[in-house]
mmCIF file of C-alpha atoms in Angstrom:
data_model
loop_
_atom_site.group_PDB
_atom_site.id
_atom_site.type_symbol
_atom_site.label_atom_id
_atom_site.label_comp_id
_atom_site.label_asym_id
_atom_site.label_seq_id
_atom_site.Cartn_x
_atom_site.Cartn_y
_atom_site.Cartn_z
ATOM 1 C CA UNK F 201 7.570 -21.767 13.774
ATOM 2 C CA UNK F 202 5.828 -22.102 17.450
ATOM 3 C CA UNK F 203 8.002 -19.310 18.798
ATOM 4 C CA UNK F 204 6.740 -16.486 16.143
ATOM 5 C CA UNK F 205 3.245 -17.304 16.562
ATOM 6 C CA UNK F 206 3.430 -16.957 20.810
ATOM 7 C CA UNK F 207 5.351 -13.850 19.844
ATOM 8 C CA UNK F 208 2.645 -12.848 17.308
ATOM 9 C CA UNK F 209 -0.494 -14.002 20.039
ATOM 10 C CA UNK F 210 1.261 -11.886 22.201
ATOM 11 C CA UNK F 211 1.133 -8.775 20.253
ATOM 12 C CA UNK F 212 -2.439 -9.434 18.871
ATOM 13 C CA UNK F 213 -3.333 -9.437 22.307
ATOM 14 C CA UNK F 214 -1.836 -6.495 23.161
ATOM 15 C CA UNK F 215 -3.204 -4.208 20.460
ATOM 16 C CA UNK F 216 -7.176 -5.279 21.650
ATOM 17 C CA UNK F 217 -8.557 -5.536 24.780
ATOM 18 C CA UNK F 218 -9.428 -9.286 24.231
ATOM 19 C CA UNK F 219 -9.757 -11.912 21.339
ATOM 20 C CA UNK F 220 -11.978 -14.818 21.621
ATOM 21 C CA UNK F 221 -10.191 -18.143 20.911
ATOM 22 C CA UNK F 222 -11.758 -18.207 17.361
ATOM 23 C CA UNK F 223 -10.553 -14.659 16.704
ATOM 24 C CA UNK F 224 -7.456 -15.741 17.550
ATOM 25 C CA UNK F 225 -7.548 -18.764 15.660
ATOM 26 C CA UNK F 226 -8.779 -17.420 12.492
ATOM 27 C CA UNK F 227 -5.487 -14.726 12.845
ATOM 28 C CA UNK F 228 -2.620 -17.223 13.656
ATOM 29 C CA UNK F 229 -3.989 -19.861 11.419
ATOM 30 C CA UNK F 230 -4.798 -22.751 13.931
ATOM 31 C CA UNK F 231 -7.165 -24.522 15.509
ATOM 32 C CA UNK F 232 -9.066 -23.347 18.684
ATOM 33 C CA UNK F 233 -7.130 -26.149 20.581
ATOM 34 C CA UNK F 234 -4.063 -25.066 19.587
ATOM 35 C CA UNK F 235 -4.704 -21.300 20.834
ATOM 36 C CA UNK F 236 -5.922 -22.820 24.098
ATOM 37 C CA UNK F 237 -2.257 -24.790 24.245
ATOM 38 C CA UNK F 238 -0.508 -21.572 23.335
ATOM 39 C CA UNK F 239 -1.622 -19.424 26.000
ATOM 40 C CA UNK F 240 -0.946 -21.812 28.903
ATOM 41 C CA UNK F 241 3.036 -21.793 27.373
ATOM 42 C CA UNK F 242 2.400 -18.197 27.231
ATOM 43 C CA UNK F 243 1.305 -18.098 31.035
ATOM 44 C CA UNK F 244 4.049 -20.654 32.126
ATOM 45 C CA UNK F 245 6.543 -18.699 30.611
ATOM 46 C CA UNK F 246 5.540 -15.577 32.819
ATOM 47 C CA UNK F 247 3.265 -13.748 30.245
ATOM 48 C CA UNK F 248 0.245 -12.774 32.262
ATOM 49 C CA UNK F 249 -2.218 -14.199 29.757
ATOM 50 C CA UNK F 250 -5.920 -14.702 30.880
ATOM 51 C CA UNK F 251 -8.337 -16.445 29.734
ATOM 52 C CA UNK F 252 -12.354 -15.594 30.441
ATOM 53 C CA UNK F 253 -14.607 -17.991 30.768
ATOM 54 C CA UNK F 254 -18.163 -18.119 29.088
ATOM 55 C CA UNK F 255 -20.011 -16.683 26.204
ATOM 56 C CA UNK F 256 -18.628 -13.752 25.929
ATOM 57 C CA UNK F 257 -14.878 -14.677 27.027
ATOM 58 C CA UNK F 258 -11.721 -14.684 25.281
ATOM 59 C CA UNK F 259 -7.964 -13.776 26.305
ATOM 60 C CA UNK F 260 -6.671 -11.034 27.449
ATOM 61 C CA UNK F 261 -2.995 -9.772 28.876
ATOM 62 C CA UNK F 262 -3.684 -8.566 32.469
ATOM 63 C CA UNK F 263 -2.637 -5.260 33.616
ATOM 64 C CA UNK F 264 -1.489 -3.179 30.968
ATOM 65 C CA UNK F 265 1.342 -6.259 29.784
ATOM 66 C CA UNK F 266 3.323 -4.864 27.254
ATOM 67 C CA UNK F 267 5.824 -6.841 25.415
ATOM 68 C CA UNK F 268 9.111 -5.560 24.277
ATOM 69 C CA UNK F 269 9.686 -7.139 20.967
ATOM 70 C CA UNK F 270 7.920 -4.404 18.888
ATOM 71 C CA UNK F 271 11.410 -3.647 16.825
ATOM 72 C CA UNK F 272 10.440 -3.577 13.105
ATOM 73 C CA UNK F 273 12.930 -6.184 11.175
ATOM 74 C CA UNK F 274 14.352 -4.649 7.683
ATOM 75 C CA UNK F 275 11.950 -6.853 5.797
ATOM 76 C CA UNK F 276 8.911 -5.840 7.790
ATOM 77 C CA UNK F 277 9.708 -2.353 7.501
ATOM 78 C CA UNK F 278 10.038 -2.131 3.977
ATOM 79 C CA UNK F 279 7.001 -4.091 3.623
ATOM 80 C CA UNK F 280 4.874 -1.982 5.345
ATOM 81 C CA UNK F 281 5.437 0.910 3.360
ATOM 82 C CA UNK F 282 3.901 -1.599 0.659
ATOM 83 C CA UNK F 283 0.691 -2.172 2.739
ATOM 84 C CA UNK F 284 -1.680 -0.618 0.948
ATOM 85 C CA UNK F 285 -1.197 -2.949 -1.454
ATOM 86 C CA UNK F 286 -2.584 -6.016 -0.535
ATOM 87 C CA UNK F 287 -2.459 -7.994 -4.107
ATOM 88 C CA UNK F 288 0.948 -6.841 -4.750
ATOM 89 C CA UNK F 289 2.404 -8.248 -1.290
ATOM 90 C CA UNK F 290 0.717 -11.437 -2.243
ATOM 91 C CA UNK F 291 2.606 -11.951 -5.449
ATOM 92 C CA UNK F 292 5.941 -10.743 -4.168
ATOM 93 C CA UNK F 293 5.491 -13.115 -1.178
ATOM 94 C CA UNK F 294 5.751 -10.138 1.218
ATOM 95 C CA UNK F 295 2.128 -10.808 3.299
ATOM 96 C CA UNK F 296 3.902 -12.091 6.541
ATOM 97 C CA UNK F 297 5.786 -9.649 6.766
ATOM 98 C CA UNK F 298 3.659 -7.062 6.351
ATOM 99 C CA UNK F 299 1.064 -8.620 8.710
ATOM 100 C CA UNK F 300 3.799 -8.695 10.855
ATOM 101 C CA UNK F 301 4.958 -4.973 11.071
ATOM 102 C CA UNK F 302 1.165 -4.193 11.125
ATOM 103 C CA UNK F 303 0.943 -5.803 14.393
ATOM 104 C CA UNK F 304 4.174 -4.535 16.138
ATOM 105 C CA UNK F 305 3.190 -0.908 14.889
ATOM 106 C CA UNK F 306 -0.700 -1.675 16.073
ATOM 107 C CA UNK F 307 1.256 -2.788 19.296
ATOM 108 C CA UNK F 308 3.879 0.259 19.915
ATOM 109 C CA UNK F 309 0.700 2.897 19.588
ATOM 110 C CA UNK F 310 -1.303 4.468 22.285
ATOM 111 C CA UNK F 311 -4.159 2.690 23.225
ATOM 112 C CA UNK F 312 -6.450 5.569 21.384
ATOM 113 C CA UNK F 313 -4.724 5.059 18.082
ATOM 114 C CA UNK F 314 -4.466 1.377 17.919
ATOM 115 C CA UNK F 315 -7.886 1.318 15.112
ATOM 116 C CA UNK F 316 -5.906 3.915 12.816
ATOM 117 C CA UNK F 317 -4.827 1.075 10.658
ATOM 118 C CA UNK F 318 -8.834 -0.317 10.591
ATOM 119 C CA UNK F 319 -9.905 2.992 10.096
ATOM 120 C CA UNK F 320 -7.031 3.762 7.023
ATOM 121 C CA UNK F 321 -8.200 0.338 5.512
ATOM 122 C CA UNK F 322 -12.017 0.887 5.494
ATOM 123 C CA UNK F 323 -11.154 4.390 3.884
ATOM 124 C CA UNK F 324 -8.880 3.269 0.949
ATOM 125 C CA UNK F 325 -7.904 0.624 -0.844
ATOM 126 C CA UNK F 326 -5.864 -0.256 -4.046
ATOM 127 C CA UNK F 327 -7.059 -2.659 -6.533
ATOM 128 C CA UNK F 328 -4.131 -2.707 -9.014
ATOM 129 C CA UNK F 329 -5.514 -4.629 -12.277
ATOM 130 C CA UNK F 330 -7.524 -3.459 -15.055
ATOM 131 C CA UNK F 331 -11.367 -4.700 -15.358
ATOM 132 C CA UNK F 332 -12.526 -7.512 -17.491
ATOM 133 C CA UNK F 333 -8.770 -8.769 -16.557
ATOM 134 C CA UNK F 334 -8.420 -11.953 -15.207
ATOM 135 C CA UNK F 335 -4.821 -11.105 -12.852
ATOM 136 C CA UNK F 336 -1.968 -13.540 -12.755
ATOM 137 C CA UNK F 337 1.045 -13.763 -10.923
ATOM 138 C CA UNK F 338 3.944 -14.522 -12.500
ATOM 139 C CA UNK F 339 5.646 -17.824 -10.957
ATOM 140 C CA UNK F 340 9.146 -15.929 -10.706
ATOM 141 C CA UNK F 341 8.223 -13.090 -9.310
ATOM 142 C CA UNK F 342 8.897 -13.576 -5.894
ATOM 143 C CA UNK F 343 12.519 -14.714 -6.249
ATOM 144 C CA UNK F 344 12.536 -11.490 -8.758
ATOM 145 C CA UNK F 345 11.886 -9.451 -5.773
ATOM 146 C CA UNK F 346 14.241 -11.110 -3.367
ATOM 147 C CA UNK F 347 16.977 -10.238 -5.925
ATOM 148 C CA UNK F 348 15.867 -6.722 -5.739
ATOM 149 C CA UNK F 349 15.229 -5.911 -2.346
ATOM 150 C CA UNK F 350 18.874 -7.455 -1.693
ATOM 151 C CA UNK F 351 20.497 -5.843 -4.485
ATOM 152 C CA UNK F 352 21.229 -9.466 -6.345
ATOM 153 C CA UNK F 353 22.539 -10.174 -9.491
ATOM 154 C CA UNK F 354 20.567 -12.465 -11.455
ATOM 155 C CA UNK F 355 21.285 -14.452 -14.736
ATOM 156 C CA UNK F 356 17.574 -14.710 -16.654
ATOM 157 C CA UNK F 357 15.931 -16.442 -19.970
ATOM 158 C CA UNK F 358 13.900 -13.672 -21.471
ATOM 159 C CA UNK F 359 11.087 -14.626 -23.677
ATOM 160 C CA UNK F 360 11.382 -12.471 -26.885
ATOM 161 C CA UNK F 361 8.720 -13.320 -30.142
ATOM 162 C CA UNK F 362 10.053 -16.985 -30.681
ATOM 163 C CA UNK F 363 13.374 -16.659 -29.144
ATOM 164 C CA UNK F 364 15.275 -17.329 -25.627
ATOM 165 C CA UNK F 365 17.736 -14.782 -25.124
ATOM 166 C CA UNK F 366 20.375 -15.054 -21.437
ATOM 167 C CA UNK F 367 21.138 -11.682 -20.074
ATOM 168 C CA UNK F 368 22.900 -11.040 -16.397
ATOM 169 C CA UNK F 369 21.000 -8.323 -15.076
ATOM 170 C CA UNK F 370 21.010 -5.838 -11.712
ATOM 171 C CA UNK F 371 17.475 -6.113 -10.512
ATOM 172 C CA UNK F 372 16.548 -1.922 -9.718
ATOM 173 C CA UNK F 373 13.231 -2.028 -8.965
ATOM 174 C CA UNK F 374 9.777 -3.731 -9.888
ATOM 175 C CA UNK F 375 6.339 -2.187 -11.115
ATOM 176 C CA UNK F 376 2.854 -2.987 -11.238
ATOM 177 C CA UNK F 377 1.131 -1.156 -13.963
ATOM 178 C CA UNK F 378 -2.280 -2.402 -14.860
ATOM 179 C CA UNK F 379 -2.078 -5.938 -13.507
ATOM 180 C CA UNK F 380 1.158 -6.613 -15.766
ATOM 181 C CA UNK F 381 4.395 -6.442 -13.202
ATOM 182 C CA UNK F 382 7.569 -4.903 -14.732
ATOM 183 C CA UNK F 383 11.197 -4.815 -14.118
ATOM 184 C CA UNK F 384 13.688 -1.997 -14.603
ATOM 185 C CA UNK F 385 17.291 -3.567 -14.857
ATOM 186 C CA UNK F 386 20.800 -2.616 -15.665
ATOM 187 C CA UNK F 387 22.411 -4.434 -18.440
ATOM 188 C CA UNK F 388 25.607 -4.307 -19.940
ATOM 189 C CA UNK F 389 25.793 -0.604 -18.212
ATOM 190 C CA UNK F 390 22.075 0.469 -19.895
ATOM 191 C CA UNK F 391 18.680 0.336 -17.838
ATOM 192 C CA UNK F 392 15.727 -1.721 -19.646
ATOM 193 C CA UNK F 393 12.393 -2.688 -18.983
ATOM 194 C CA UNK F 394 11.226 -6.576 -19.115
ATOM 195 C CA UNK F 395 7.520 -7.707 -18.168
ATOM 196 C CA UNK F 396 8.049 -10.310 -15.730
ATOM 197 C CA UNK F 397 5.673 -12.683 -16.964
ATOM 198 C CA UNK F 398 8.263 -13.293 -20.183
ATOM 199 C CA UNK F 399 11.165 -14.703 -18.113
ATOM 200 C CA UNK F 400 11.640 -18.168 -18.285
ATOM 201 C CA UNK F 401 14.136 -19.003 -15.968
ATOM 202 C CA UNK F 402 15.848 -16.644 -13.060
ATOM 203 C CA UNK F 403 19.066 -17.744 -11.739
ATOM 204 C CA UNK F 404 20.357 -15.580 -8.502
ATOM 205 C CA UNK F 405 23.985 -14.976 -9.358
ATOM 206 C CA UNK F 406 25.198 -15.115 -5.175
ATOM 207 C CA UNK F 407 26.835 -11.546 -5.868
ATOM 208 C CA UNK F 408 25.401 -8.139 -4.787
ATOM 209 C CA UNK F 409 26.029 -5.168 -6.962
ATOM 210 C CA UNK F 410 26.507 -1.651 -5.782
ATOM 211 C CA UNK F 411 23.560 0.321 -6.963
ATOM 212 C CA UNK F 412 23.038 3.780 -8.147
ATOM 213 C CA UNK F 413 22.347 5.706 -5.007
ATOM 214 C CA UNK F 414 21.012 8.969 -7.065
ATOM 215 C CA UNK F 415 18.164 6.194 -9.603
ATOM 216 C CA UNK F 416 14.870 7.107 -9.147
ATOM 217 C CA UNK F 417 12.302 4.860 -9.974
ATOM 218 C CA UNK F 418 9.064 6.339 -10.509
ATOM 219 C CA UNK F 419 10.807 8.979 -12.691
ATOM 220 C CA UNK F 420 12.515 6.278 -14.777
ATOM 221 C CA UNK F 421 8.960 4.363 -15.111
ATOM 222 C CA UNK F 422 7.692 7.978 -16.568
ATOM 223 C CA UNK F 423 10.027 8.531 -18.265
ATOM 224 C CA UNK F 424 10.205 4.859 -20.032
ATOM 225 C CA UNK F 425 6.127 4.842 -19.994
ATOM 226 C CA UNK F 426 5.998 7.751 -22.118
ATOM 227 C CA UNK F 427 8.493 6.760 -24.287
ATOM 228 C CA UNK F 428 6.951 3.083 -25.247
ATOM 229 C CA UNK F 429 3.693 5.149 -26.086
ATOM 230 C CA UNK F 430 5.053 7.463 -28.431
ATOM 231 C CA UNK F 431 7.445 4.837 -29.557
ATOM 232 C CA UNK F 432 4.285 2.392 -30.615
ATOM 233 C CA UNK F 433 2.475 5.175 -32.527
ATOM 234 C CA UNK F 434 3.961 4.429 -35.810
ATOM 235 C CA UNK F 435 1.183 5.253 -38.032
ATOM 236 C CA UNK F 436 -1.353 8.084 -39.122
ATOM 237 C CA UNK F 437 -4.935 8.075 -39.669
ATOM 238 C CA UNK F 438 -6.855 11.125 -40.444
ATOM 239 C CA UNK F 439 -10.054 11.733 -39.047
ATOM 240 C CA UNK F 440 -12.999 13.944 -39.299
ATOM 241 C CA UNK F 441 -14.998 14.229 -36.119
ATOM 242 C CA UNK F 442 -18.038 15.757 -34.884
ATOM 243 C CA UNK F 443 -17.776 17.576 -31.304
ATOM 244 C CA UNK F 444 -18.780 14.520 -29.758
ATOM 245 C CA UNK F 445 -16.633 12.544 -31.563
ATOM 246 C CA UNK F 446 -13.513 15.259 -30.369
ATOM 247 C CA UNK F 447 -14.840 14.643 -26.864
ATOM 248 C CA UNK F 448 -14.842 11.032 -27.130
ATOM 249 C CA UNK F 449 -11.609 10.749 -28.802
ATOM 250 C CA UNK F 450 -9.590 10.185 -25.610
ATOM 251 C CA UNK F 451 -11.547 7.507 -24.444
ATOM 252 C CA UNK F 452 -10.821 5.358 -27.263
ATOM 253 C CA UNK F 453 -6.913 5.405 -28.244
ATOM 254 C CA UNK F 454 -3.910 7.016 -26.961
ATOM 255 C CA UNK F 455 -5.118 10.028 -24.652
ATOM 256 C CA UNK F 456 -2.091 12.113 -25.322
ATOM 257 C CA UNK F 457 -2.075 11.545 -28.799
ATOM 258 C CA UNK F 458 -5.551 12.140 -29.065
ATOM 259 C CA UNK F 459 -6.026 15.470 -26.950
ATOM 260 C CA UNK F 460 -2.907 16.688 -29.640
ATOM 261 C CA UNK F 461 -4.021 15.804 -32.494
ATOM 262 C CA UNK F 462 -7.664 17.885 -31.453
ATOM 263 C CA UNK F 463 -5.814 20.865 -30.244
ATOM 264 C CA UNK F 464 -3.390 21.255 -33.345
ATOM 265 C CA UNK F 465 -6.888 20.662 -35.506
ATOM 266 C CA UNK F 466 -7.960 23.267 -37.709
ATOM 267 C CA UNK F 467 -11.434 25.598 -37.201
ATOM 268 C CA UNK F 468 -14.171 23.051 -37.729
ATOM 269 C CA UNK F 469 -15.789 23.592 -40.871
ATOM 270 C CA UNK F 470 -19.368 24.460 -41.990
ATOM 271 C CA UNK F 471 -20.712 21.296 -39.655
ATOM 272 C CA UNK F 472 -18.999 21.763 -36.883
ATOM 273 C CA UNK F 473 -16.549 19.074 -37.720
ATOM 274 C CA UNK F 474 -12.849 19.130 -37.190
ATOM 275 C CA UNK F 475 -10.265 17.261 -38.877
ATOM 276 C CA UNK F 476 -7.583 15.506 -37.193
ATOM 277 C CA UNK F 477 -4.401 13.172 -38.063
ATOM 278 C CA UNK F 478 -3.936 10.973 -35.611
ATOM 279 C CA UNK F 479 -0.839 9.011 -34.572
ATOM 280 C CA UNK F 480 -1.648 5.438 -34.344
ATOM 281 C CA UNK F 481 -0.453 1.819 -33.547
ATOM 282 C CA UNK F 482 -1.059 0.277 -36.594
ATOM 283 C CA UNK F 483 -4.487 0.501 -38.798
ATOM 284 C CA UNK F 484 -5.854 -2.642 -37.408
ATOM 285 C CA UNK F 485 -5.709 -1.349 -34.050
ATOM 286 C CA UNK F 486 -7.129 2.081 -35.260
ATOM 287 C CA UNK F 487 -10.155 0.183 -36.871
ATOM 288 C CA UNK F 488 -10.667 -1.312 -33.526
ATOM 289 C CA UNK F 489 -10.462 1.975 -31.433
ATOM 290 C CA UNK F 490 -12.250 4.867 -34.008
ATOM 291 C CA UNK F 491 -15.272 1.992 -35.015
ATOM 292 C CA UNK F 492 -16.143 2.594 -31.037
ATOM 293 C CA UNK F 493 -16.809 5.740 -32.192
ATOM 294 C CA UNK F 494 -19.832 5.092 -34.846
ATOM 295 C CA UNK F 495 -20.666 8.150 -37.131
ATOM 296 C CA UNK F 496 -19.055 10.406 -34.800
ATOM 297 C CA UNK F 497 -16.106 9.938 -36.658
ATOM 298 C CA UNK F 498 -15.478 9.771 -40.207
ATOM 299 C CA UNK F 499 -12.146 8.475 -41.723
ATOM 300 C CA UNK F 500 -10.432 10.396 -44.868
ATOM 301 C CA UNK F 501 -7.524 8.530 -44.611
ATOM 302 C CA UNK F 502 -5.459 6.643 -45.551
ATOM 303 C CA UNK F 503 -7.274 5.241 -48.153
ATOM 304 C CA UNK F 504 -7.337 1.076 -47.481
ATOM 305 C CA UNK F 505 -8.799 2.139 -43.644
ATOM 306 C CA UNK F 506 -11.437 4.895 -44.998
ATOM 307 C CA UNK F 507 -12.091 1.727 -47.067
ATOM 308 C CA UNK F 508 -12.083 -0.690 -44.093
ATOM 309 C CA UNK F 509 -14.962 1.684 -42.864
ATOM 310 C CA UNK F 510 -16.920 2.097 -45.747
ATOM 311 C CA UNK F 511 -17.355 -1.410 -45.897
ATOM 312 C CA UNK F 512 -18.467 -1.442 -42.232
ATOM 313 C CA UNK F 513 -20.843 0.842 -42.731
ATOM 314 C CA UNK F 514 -22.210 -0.294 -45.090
ATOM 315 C CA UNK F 515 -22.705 -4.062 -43.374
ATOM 316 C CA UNK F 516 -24.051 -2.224 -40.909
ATOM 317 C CA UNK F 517 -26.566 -0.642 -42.682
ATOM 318 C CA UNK F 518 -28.099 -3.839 -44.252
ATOM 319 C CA UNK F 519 -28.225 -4.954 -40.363
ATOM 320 C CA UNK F 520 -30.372 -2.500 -39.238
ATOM 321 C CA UNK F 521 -32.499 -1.395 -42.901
#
């Protein structure tokens, strides 16, 4: 690949003034030697590359050199949109190409513009996973995302409890939502979501499909998102709070859920308190989420949770008597 990295030295040069041999080194990937071989087949191919000597020399193009081959390829183009991003491009194996467009843009801009994408970059930045979170990229996600930015059928194994299950899907579009990557797909003529990190085996089809030219995917995502949250909520704990506890509420389960359940609450009672019923996941992960709580919160019901708690508390309180 000799001929894309001249063509990429040549537009690094031409978006600074001048690079120093290591710069340019530590951006193409090579060895100092190597950078010193590629601008004399630079300079004996007629690109006016110059090299200073010294301390404080590098290369430079002489004479305001600019280079023609600033045209933004499909791929690059759609990657760019993506830069801000940086994780993301990584797993989809899109960096390249992104670096790429980066430089032809950096290299098609007036000379007073070319730090807008340094400046952008120190400024703000996207760091896609949740803390404590240790991120992973899932090993077919970039062929995933080939199929999609192509339009690609693909035959999958999906991952589902203990079970394999083969499905042909259209590949619509991917997300990233709190480190886990998702994919919305067509299926026998319905859209579904599957977490990428649950297929076991992608298989490219070779045939394109026509896609839906009016799908939209950030509405589908919100709409889908706020469906799986109300669909999980499958049980009801009630819950008598303190105002702090009605503050924290939403900071410790479902915030939807929660800031409903304290607005359809009655008037608080002689201590202040409010009672709530709250939709939950399950009571296991309700004992997690309300305990976080301490006696902020006090649960009536139903009875084998207020139960749960009692005997909490009262562990508790032999802790610290």
């Amino acid at each position: 690949m000799r001929a894309a990295r001249l063509i990429k030295m040549v537009l690094l040069l031409q978006g600074r003034p001048s690079m120093t041999g290591a710069e340019l080194a530590r951006e193409l990937e090579v060895s100092e030697r190597t950078v010193t071989r590629d601008a004399a087949a630079l300079s004996e191919a007629g690109v006016p590359v110059y090299a200073d000597r010294g301390r404080a020399g590098g290369y430079r193009l002489i004479g305001g050199y600019r280079t023609r081959l600033t045209g933004l390829g499909r791929a690059e183009a759609e990657a760019l949109f993506l830069s801000g991003v940086p994780s993301a491009l990584r797993e989809m194996g899109l960096a390249d190409a992104a670096s790429a467009a980066r430089l032809k843009v950096s290299a098609a801009l007036l000379p007073e513009l070319r730090d807008a994408s340094h400046s952008v970059a120190q400024r703000f930045h996207l760091d896609a996973p949740g803390w404590w979170q240790e991120p992973q990229t899932p090993e077919l996600l970039p062929l995933i995302a080939d199929a999609v930015w192509d339009d690609l059928r693909i035959t999958v194994r999906y991952r589902r409890r203990d079970t394999e299950v083969e499905r042909e899907l259209e590949p619509y579009g991917l997300v990233l939502k709190a480190g886990v990557w998702y994919l919305a797909a067509r299926a026998e003529g319905d859209f579904r979501v599957y977490r990428v990190d649950r297929f076991a085996a992608v298989d490219p089809a070779g045939t394109r499909f026509a896609r839906i030219e009016d799908f939209d995917l950030p509405a589908f995502w919100e709409e889908r998102a706020a469906q799986f949250a109300r669909s999980i909520l499958r049980e009801k704990a009630v819950v008598r709070l303190t105002p702090d506890g009605a503050r924290r509420l939403p900071y410790v389960t479902d915030r939807t859920a929660a800031k409903e359940a304290v607005r359809d609450a009655g008037e608080p009672d002689g201590q202040g308190r409010i009672t709530v019923t709250l939709p939950v996941e399950s009571y296991e992960v309700a004992y997690g989420q309300l305990l976080a709580l301490g006696p902020e919160a006090e649960v009536l019901g139903p009875p084998e949770l207020r139960a749960r708690f009692a005997e909490a508390a009262r562990r508790a309180a032999r802790l610290y008597r």
